[in-house]
Amino acid sequence: MRLSAPILTALALLAAMPAASQDAASADAFVRGLYAAYGTGHSDNTVADYFDRGMARVFAPRLIALIRRDRALTPKGDVGAFDFDPICSCQDDAGLKMTDLKVTAPARGTAAARVALRFAGGETIRLTLDLVATSHGWRINDIHSADTPSLAAYLRQHGGGR
């Protein structure tokens, strides 16, 4: 698989987050890096990496365990809980741009990133990413949207196919 420059840049930003500076500014940089390749027309490779080889660079261990459980319990040929990309709460990221980001760090080692995403057709989606500091940098611990109030709860409830 050949990765484009925006994808490589996004992955480099994610990998470069130093564990020592787990503050709101570094959480902001993590989230900006996460969305950098979306809407470029190349995100299929990025998303696949976020949910495959790159999972540990994006998700906290708790969410990784739920994603892996879903895959393990989904019968071959069936669709698991992920028939959408929870990072953008979408199936198609055409023209997606992050239009607003507000990060708060209410307690040491945690942060909440409130994100507004606008799609090519003008639709705007708002998400909240619960972030947790790990020894490797910020990672997503849960995702909240209007359609999926808690990704972790959704995976616990729907894991293993539908």
mmCIF file of C-alpha atoms in Angstrom:
data_model
loop_
_atom_site.group_PDB
_atom_site.id
_atom_site.type_symbol
_atom_site.label_atom_id
_atom_site.label_comp_id
_atom_site.label_asym_id
_atom_site.label_seq_id
_atom_site.Cartn_x
_atom_site.Cartn_y
_atom_site.Cartn_z
ATOM 1 C CA MET A 1 0.000 0.000 0.000
ATOM 2 C CA ARG A 2 1.378 3.395 -0.987
ATOM 3 C CA LEU A 3 0.576 6.253 1.385
ATOM 4 C CA SER A 4 0.202 9.848 0.209
ATOM 5 C CA ALA A 5 2.023 12.822 1.706
ATOM 6 C CA PRO A 6 -0.986 14.015 3.807
ATOM 7 C CA ILE A 7 -1.391 10.551 5.270
ATOM 8 C CA LEU A 8 2.311 10.249 6.077
ATOM 9 C CA THR A 9 2.223 13.704 7.675
ATOM 10 C CA ALA A 10 -0.773 12.768 9.823
ATOM 11 C CA LEU A 11 0.839 9.529 10.939
ATOM 12 C CA ALA A 12 4.101 11.330 11.710
ATOM 13 C CA LEU A 13 2.243 13.870 13.859
ATOM 14 C CA LEU A 14 0.516 11.067 15.747
ATOM 15 C CA ALA A 15 3.761 9.183 16.325
ATOM 16 C CA ALA A 16 5.648 12.311 17.406
ATOM 17 C CA MET A 17 3.458 13.185 20.379
ATOM 18 C CA PRO A 18 5.846 13.147 23.342
ATOM 19 C CA ALA A 19 4.592 11.380 26.447
ATOM 20 C CA ALA A 20 6.098 14.042 28.709
ATOM 21 C CA SER A 21 3.875 16.880 27.526
ATOM 22 C CA GLN A 22 0.377 15.531 28.074
ATOM 23 C CA ASP A 23 -1.434 18.870 28.234
ATOM 24 C CA ALA A 24 -4.276 20.505 26.330
ATOM 25 C CA ALA A 25 -1.877 21.828 23.657
ATOM 26 C CA SER A 26 -0.484 18.359 22.913
ATOM 27 C CA ALA A 27 -4.017 16.899 22.925
ATOM 28 C CA ASP A 28 -4.996 19.583 20.403
ATOM 29 C CA ALA A 29 -2.032 18.622 18.192
ATOM 30 C CA PHE A 30 -2.955 14.919 18.443
ATOM 31 C CA VAL A 31 -6.530 15.593 17.289
ATOM 32 C CA ARG A 32 -5.424 17.897 14.462
ATOM 33 C CA GLY A 33 -3.022 15.203 13.271
ATOM 34 C CA LEU A 34 -5.776 12.623 13.452
ATOM 35 C CA TYR A 35 -8.040 14.593 11.091
ATOM 36 C CA ALA A 36 -5.260 15.875 8.784
ATOM 37 C CA ALA A 37 -5.772 13.260 6.046
ATOM 38 C CA TYR A 38 -9.579 13.211 6.101
ATOM 39 C CA GLY A 39 -11.354 14.806 3.169
ATOM 40 C CA THR A 40 -8.281 14.511 0.926
ATOM 41 C CA GLY A 41 -9.654 11.609 -1.059
ATOM 42 C CA HIS A 42 -6.921 9.406 0.403
ATOM 43 C CA SER A 43 -8.406 8.657 3.808
ATOM 44 C CA ASP A 44 -9.389 5.084 2.918
ATOM 45 C CA ASN A 45 -5.745 4.165 3.520
ATOM 46 C CA THR A 46 -5.570 6.254 6.687
ATOM 47 C CA VAL A 47 -8.793 4.888 8.146
ATOM 48 C CA ALA A 48 -7.749 1.328 7.368
ATOM 49 C CA ASP A 49 -4.503 2.004 9.175
ATOM 50 C CA TYR A 50 -6.284 3.592 12.146
ATOM 51 C CA PHE A 51 -8.320 0.417 12.526
ATOM 52 C CA ASP A 52 -5.586 -2.059 11.637
ATOM 53 C CA ARG A 53 -1.816 -1.592 11.980
ATOM 54 C CA GLY A 54 -2.140 1.962 13.299
ATOM 55 C CA MET A 55 -4.735 1.206 15.956
ATOM 56 C CA ALA A 56 -2.282 1.545 18.861
ATOM 57 C CA ARG A 57 -1.288 5.044 17.652
ATOM 58 C CA VAL A 58 -4.901 6.220 17.877
ATOM 59 C CA PHE A 59 -6.931 4.256 20.427
ATOM 60 C CA ALA A 60 -6.472 3.587 24.145
ATOM 61 C CA PRO A 61 -6.028 -0.052 25.207
ATOM 62 C CA ARG A 62 -9.636 -0.259 26.469
ATOM 63 C CA LEU A 63 -11.075 0.710 23.083
ATOM 64 C CA ILE A 64 -8.611 -1.522 21.239
ATOM 65 C CA ALA A 65 -9.805 -4.482 23.315
ATOM 66 C CA LEU A 66 -13.434 -3.725 22.383
ATOM 67 C CA ILE A 67 -12.589 -3.367 18.676
ATOM 68 C CA ARG A 68 -10.689 -6.660 18.703
ATOM 69 C CA ARG A 69 -13.536 -8.366 20.579
ATOM 70 C CA ASP A 70 -15.972 -7.162 17.925
ATOM 71 C CA ARG A 71 -13.774 -8.596 15.172
ATOM 72 C CA ALA A 72 -13.313 -11.902 16.983
ATOM 73 C CA LEU A 73 -17.040 -12.342 17.621
ATOM 74 C CA THR A 74 -18.236 -11.281 14.167
ATOM 75 C CA PRO A 75 -19.032 -14.331 12.021
ATOM 76 C CA LYS A 76 -17.014 -14.495 8.800
ATOM 77 C CA GLY A 77 -18.846 -12.646 6.046
ATOM 78 C CA ASP A 78 -20.935 -10.561 8.466
ATOM 79 C CA VAL A 79 -20.510 -6.865 9.206
ATOM 80 C CA GLY A 80 -19.264 -6.138 12.696
ATOM 81 C CA ALA A 81 -20.187 -3.113 14.772
ATOM 82 C CA PHE A 82 -18.154 -0.858 12.465
ATOM 83 C CA ASP A 83 -20.206 -0.140 9.392
ATOM 84 C CA PHE A 84 -19.052 3.468 9.771
ATOM 85 C CA ASP A 85 -15.932 5.373 10.770
ATOM 86 C CA PRO A 86 -16.471 6.564 14.349
ATOM 87 C CA ILE A 87 -13.647 9.114 14.119
ATOM 88 C CA CYS A 88 -15.718 11.150 11.648
ATOM 89 C CA SER A 89 -19.105 9.549 12.410
ATOM 90 C CA CYS A 90 -19.398 8.912 8.683
ATOM 91 C CA GLN A 91 -19.166 6.357 5.917
ATOM 92 C CA ASP A 92 -17.870 8.791 3.315
ATOM 93 C CA ASP A 93 -15.499 11.592 4.258
ATOM 94 C CA ALA A 94 -15.742 13.458 0.921
ATOM 95 C CA GLY A 95 -14.738 17.064 1.459
ATOM 96 C CA LEU A 96 -14.514 16.672 5.236
ATOM 97 C CA LYS A 97 -12.858 19.550 7.065
ATOM 98 C CA MET A 98 -12.484 20.139 10.772
ATOM 99 C CA THR A 99 -14.057 23.564 11.338
ATOM 100 C CA ASP A 100 -13.791 23.832 15.107
ATOM 101 C CA LEU A 101 -11.765 22.222 17.875
ATOM 102 C CA LYS A 102 -11.907 22.954 21.583
ATOM 103 C CA VAL A 103 -9.762 20.901 23.934
ATOM 104 C CA THR A 104 -10.076 20.910 27.696
ATOM 105 C CA ALA A 105 -7.935 18.961 30.115
ATOM 106 C CA PRO A 106 -10.068 18.681 33.276
ATOM 107 C CA ALA A 107 -7.674 16.337 35.092
ATOM 108 C CA ARG A 108 -4.072 15.325 34.607
ATOM 109 C CA GLY A 109 -3.876 12.577 32.016
ATOM 110 C CA THR A 110 -7.330 13.190 30.505
ATOM 111 C CA ALA A 111 -8.695 15.577 27.927
ATOM 112 C CA ALA A 112 -11.910 16.149 26.008
ATOM 113 C CA ALA A 113 -11.779 17.342 22.412
ATOM 114 C CA ARG A 114 -14.974 18.841 21.041
ATOM 115 C CA VAL A 115 -14.778 18.691 17.243
ATOM 116 C CA ALA A 116 -16.986 20.130 14.502
ATOM 117 C CA LEU A 117 -16.612 18.503 11.094
ATOM 118 C CA ARG A 118 -18.115 19.910 7.912
ATOM 119 C CA PHE A 119 -18.695 17.737 4.849
ATOM 120 C CA ALA A 120 -18.751 18.747 1.159
ATOM 121 C CA GLY A 121 -22.577 18.929 1.147
ATOM 122 C CA GLY A 122 -22.550 21.391 4.039
ATOM 123 C CA GLU A 123 -23.562 18.946 6.775
ATOM 124 C CA THR A 124 -21.821 19.540 10.105
ATOM 125 C CA ILE A 125 -21.262 16.807 12.668
ATOM 126 C CA ARG A 126 -20.135 17.421 16.232
ATOM 127 C CA LEU A 127 -18.136 14.840 18.164
ATOM 128 C CA THR A 128 -16.424 14.650 21.510
ATOM 129 C CA LEU A 129 -13.292 12.563 21.791
ATOM 130 C CA ASP A 130 -12.403 11.447 25.313
ATOM 131 C CA LEU A 131 -8.628 11.306 25.388
ATOM 132 C CA VAL A 132 -6.331 9.585 27.834
ATOM 133 C CA ALA A 133 -2.593 10.071 28.230
ATOM 134 C CA THR A 134 -0.503 6.951 27.724
ATOM 135 C CA SER A 135 3.241 6.431 27.805
ATOM 136 C CA HIS A 136 3.124 6.822 24.011
ATOM 137 C CA GLY A 137 1.032 10.009 23.901
ATOM 138 C CA TRP A 138 -2.662 10.830 23.722
ATOM 139 C CA ARG A 139 -5.086 8.117 22.674
ATOM 140 C CA ILE A 140 -8.866 8.037 22.115
ATOM 141 C CA ASN A 141 -10.635 6.382 25.048
ATOM 142 C CA ASP A 142 -14.202 6.974 23.807
ATOM 143 C CA ILE A 143 -16.058 8.890 21.094
ATOM 144 C CA HIS A 144 -19.444 10.587 21.550
ATOM 145 C CA SER A 145 -21.761 11.793 18.771
ATOM 146 C CA ALA A 146 -25.478 12.392 18.306
ATOM 147 C CA ASP A 147 -25.842 9.004 16.596
ATOM 148 C CA THR A 148 -23.517 7.093 18.937
ATOM 149 C CA PRO A 149 -23.562 8.558 22.477
ATOM 150 C CA SER A 150 -20.635 6.301 23.493
ATOM 151 C CA LEU A 151 -18.537 4.245 21.092
ATOM 152 C CA ALA A 152 -17.361 2.039 23.963
ATOM 153 C CA ALA A 153 -20.953 1.279 25.022
ATOM 154 C CA TYR A 154 -21.949 0.698 21.387
ATOM 155 C CA LEU A 155 -19.127 -1.837 20.962
ATOM 156 C CA ARG A 156 -20.052 -3.593 24.205
ATOM 157 C CA GLN A 157 -23.684 -3.817 23.070
ATOM 158 C CA HIS A 158 -23.227 -4.546 19.345
ATOM 159 C CA GLY A 159 -19.804 -6.226 19.288
ATOM 160 C CA GLY A 160 -19.767 -9.408 17.277
ATOM 161 C CA GLY A 161 -21.949 -8.369 14.374
ATOM 162 C CA ARG A 162 -25.566 -7.452 13.943
#
